[in-house]
XYZ file of C-alpha atoms in Angstrom:
355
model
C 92.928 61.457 23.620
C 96.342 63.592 23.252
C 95.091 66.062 25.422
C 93.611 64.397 28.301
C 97.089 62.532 28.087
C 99.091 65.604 28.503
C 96.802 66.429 30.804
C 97.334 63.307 33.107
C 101.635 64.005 32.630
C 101.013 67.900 33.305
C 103.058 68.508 36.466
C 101.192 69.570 39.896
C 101.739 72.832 41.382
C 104.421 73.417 44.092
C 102.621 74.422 47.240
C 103.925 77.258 48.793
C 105.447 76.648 52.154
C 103.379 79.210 54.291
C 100.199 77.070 53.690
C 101.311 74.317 55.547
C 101.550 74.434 59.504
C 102.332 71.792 62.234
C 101.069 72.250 65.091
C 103.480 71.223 67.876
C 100.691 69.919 69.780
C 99.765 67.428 67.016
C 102.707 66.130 66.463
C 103.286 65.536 70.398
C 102.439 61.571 71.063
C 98.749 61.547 73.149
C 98.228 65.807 72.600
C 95.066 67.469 71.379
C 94.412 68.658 68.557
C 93.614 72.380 69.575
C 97.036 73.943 71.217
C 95.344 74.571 75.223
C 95.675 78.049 76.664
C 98.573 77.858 79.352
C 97.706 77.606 82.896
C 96.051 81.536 84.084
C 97.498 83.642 86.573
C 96.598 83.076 90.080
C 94.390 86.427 89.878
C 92.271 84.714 86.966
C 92.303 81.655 88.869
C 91.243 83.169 91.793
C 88.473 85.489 90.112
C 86.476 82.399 88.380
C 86.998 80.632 92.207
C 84.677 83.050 93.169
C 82.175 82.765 90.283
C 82.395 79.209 90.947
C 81.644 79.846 94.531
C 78.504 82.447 93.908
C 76.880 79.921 91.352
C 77.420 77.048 93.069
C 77.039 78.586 96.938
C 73.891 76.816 98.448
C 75.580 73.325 97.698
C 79.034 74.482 98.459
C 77.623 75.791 102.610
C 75.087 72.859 102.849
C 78.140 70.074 102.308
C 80.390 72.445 105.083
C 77.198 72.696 107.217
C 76.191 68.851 107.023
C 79.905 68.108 107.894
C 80.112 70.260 111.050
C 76.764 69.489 112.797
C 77.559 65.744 111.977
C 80.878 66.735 113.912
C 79.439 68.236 117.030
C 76.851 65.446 117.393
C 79.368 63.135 117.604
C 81.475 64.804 119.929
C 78.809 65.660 122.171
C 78.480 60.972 122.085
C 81.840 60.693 122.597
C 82.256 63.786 125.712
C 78.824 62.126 126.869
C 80.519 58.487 126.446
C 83.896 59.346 128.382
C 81.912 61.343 131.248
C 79.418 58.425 132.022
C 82.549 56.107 132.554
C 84.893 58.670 134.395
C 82.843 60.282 136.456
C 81.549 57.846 138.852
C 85.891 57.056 139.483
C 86.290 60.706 140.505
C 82.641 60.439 142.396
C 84.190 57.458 144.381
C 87.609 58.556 145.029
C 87.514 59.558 148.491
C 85.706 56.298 149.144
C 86.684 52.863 149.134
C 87.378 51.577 145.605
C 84.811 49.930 143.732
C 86.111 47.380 141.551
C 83.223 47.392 139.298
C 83.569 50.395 138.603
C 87.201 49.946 137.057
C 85.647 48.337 134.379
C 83.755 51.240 133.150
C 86.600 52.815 131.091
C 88.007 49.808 129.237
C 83.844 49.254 128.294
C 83.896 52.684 126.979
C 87.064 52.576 124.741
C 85.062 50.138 121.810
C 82.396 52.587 121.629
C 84.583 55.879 121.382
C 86.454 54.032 118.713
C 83.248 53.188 116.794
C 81.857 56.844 117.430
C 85.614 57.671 116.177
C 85.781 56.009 113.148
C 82.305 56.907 111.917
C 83.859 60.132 112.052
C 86.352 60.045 110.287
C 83.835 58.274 107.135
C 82.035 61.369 107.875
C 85.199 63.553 107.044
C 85.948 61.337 103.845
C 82.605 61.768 102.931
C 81.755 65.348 103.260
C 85.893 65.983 101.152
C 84.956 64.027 98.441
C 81.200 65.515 98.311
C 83.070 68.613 98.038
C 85.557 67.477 95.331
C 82.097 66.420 93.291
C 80.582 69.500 93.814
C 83.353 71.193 92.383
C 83.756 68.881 89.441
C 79.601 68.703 88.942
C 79.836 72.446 88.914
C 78.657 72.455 84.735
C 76.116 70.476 85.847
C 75.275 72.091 88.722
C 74.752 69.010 90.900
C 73.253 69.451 94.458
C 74.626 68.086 97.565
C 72.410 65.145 97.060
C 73.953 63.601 94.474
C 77.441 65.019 95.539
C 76.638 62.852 98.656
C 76.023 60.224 96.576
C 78.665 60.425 94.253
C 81.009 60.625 97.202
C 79.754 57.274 99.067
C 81.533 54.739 97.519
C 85.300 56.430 97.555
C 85.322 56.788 101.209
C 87.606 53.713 101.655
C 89.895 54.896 98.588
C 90.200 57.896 100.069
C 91.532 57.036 103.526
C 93.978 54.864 101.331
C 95.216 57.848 99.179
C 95.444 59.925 102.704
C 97.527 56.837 104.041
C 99.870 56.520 101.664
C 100.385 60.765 100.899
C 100.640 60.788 104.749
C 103.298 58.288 105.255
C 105.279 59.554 101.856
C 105.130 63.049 102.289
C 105.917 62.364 106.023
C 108.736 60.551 105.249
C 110.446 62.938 102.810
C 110.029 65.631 105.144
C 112.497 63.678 107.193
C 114.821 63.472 104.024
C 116.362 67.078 104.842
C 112.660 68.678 104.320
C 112.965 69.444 100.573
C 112.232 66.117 99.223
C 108.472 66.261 101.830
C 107.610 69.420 99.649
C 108.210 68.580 96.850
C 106.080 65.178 97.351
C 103.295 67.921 98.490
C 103.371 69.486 95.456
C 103.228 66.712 93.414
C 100.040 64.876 94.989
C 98.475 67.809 95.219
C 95.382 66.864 92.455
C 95.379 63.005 93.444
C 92.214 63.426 94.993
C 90.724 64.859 91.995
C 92.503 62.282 90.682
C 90.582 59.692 92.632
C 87.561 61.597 91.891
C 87.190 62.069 88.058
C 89.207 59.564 86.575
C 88.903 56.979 88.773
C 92.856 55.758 89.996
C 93.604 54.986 93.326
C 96.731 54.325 95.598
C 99.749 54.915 94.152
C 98.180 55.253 90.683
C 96.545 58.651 91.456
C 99.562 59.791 93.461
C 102.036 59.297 90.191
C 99.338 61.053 87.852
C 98.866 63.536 89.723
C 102.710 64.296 89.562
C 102.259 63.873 85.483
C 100.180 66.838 85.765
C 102.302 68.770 88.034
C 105.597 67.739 85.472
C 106.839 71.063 83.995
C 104.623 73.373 85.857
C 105.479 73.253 89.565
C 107.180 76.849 89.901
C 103.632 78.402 88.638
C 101.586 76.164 90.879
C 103.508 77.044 93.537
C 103.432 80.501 92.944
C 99.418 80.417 92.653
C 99.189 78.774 96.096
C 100.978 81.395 97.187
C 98.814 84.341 95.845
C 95.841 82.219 97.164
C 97.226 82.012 100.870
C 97.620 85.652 100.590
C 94.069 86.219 99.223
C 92.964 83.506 102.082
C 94.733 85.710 104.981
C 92.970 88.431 103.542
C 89.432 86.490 103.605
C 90.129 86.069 107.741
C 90.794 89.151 108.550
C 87.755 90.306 106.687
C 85.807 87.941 108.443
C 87.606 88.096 111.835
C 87.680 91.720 111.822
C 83.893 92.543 112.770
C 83.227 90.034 114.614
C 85.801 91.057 116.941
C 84.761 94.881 117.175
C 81.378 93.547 118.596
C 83.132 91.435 121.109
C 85.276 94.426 121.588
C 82.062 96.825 121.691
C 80.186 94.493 124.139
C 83.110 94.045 126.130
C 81.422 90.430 127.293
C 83.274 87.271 127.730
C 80.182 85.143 126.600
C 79.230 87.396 123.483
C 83.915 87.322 122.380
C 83.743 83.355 122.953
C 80.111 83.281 120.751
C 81.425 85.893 118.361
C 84.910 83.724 117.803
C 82.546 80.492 117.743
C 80.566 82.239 114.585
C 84.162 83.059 113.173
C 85.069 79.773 112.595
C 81.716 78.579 111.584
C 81.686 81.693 108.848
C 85.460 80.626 107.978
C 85.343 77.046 107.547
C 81.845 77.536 105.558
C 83.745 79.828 103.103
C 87.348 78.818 103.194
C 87.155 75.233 102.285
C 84.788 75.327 99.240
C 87.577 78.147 97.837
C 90.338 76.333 98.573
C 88.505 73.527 96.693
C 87.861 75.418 93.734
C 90.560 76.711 93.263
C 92.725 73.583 93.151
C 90.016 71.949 91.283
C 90.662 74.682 87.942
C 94.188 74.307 88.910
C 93.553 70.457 87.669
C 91.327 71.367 84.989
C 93.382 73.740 82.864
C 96.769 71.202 83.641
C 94.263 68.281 82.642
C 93.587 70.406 79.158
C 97.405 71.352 78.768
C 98.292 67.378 79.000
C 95.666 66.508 76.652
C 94.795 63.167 76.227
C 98.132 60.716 77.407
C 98.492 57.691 77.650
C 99.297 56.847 82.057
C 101.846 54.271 82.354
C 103.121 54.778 85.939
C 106.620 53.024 85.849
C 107.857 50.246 88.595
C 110.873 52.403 90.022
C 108.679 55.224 90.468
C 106.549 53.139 92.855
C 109.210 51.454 94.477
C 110.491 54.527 95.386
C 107.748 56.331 96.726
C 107.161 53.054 98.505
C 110.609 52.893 100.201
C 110.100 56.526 101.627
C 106.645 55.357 102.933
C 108.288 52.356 104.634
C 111.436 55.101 106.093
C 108.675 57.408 107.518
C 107.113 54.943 109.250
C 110.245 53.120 110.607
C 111.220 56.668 111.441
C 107.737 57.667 112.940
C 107.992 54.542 115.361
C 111.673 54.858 116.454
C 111.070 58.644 117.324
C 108.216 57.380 119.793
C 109.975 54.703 120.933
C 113.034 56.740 121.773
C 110.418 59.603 123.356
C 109.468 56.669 125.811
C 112.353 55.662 126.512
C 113.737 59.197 127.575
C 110.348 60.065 129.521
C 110.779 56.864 130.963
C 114.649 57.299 131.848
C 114.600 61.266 132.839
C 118.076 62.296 132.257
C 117.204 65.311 134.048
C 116.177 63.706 137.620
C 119.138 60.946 137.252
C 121.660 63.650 137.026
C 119.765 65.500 140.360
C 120.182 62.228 142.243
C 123.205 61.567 141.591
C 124.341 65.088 142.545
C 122.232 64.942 145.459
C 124.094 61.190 146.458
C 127.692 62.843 145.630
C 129.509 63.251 149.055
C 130.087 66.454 149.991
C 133.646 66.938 150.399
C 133.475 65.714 146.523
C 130.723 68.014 145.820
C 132.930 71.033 146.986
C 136.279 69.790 145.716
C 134.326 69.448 142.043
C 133.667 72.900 142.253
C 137.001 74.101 142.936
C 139.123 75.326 139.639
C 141.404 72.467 138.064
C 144.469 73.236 139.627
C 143.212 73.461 143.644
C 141.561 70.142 143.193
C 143.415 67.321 145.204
């Protein structure tokens, strides 16, 4: 009994003080518990872009390619639209004036809008397919379900390019600076909108929680990637235009540019994509998991630039009106031309001959 007593008072050992470590990322409030490798270097960045791009490159072209023919269709409606109600005007012009036919135009305008509008869903819907497809890329979704995925944010995403629009548009006419900075800031709202769900304002002010504390390296990895996307056109652009140059035919240089743009715009957005996509992954994993609280103020004062850039947006068309409308220009060449002549000449005269 003495001994397990002097057992029970025996002192503990001191531990030594290289066996304990704090991790600053576990002691930061909402952090992970594994420190997160910092953001890589736009090289890296770009380099799993492109093994993105060559795993995931049927989907990636089919979304491009659904968007574009869905595009041409409905131009063709809308060219086929405005040339069934113009051109029976034109037909008639040398002719007396039908009024009937006056009404043809203001019938067409509903439908353009309409054809107009679907559109622009179309857009919304083939970005945010694209978004998916990027984000589904572990589970290598098709363009199917990145379709489908896509459907129902449509209206959130004209929203969240409504308010970015009128923002960023209205700090660009605060002295420039503050407009870039806004663009930098939203730039992962849509992924935003996409993966965890915020819209509005909400994804606009998390996104600029991600971008807190690393904007001088994001910017300089969009930089590196408009470099590496110059570099991608001229690639592209460059045979192309030695067969146009080689053929030395106006209809083989206008088909050769049309396949240009078709190659670019199949390859160029689904990079650009990507890329800003692992941009928002590996800031995502250097946040950890946070608690979003977006504050009031910060609201209120991306709201009050919205409401500037539109009040600005109007006045500057208003006042572009107005001068059309007034033509300093031809004013001042009447009035010279209504200025007496003996005045004319005397005006011309140096100061001191004048009368």
């Amino acid at each position: 009994a003495v001994s397990s007593a002097k057992a029970e008072l025996a002192p503990t050992p001191p531990v030594s003080s290289s066996t304990v470590v704090i991790s600053p990322a576990i002691t930061t409030v909402g952090g992970s518990e594994n420190n997160p490798p910092p953001l890589p270097g736009p090289v890296a960045l770009i380099k799993e872009t492109l093994a993105v791009f060559r795993a995931r490159f049927k989907t990636f072209v089919a979304i491009i390619l659904s968007i574009f023919f869905a595009n041409i269709v409905l131009g063709a409606v809308i060219g086929s639209i405005v040339s069934f109600a113009i051109t029976p005007l034109v037909e008639k012009a040398e002719n007396a004036p039908n009024a009937s036919l006056l009404i043809l135009p203001f019938l067409a305008i509903p439908f353009v809008l309409i054809i107009a509008l679907i559109g622009a869903a179309i857009q919304a819907w083939g970005q945010m397919a694209l978004i998916y497809a990027a984000l589904g890329s572990p589970e290598k979704i098709d363009f199917k379900e990145a379709f489908r995925r896509a459907r129902p944010k449509i209206f959130a995403y004209w929203w969240l390019s409504f308010l970015m629009g009128i923002i960023v548009g209205g700090g660009v006419l605060l002295f420039i600076v503050p407009g870039l900075y806004f663009m930098v800031w939203f730039i992962f709202a849509y992924f935003v909108l996409a993966e965890e769900n915020l819209t509005g304002m909400d994804a606009l002010l998390k996104s600029r929680e991600y971008v807190k504390g690393n904007i001088l390296k994001i910017i300089g990895c969009g930089l590196i990637f408009c470099l590496f996307y110059l570099g991608c056109l001229l690639l592209l652009a460059l045979p192309l235009a030695l067969i146009g140059t080689i053929f030395r035919a106006a209809t083989t240089a206008e088909t050769a540019q049309s396949i240009n743009n078709s190659i670019t715009v199949s390859v160029i957005s689904p990079l650009s994509t990507i890329y800003l996509y692992l941009i928002y992954k590996h800031l995502k994993a250097l946040k950890g998991n946070f608690t979003f609280q977006p504050s009031a103020r910060a609201k209120k004062l991306l709201i009050l630039t919205g409401i500037f850039g539109i009040v600005t947006f109007v006045f500057g068309i208003l006042a572009a009106v107005i001068l059309i409308s007034i033509n300093p220009a031809e004013q001042l060449k009447k009035a010279r031309e209504l200025q007496p002549p003996t005045q004319l000449q005397e005006s011309r005269l140096p100061s001191p001959f004048r009368s």
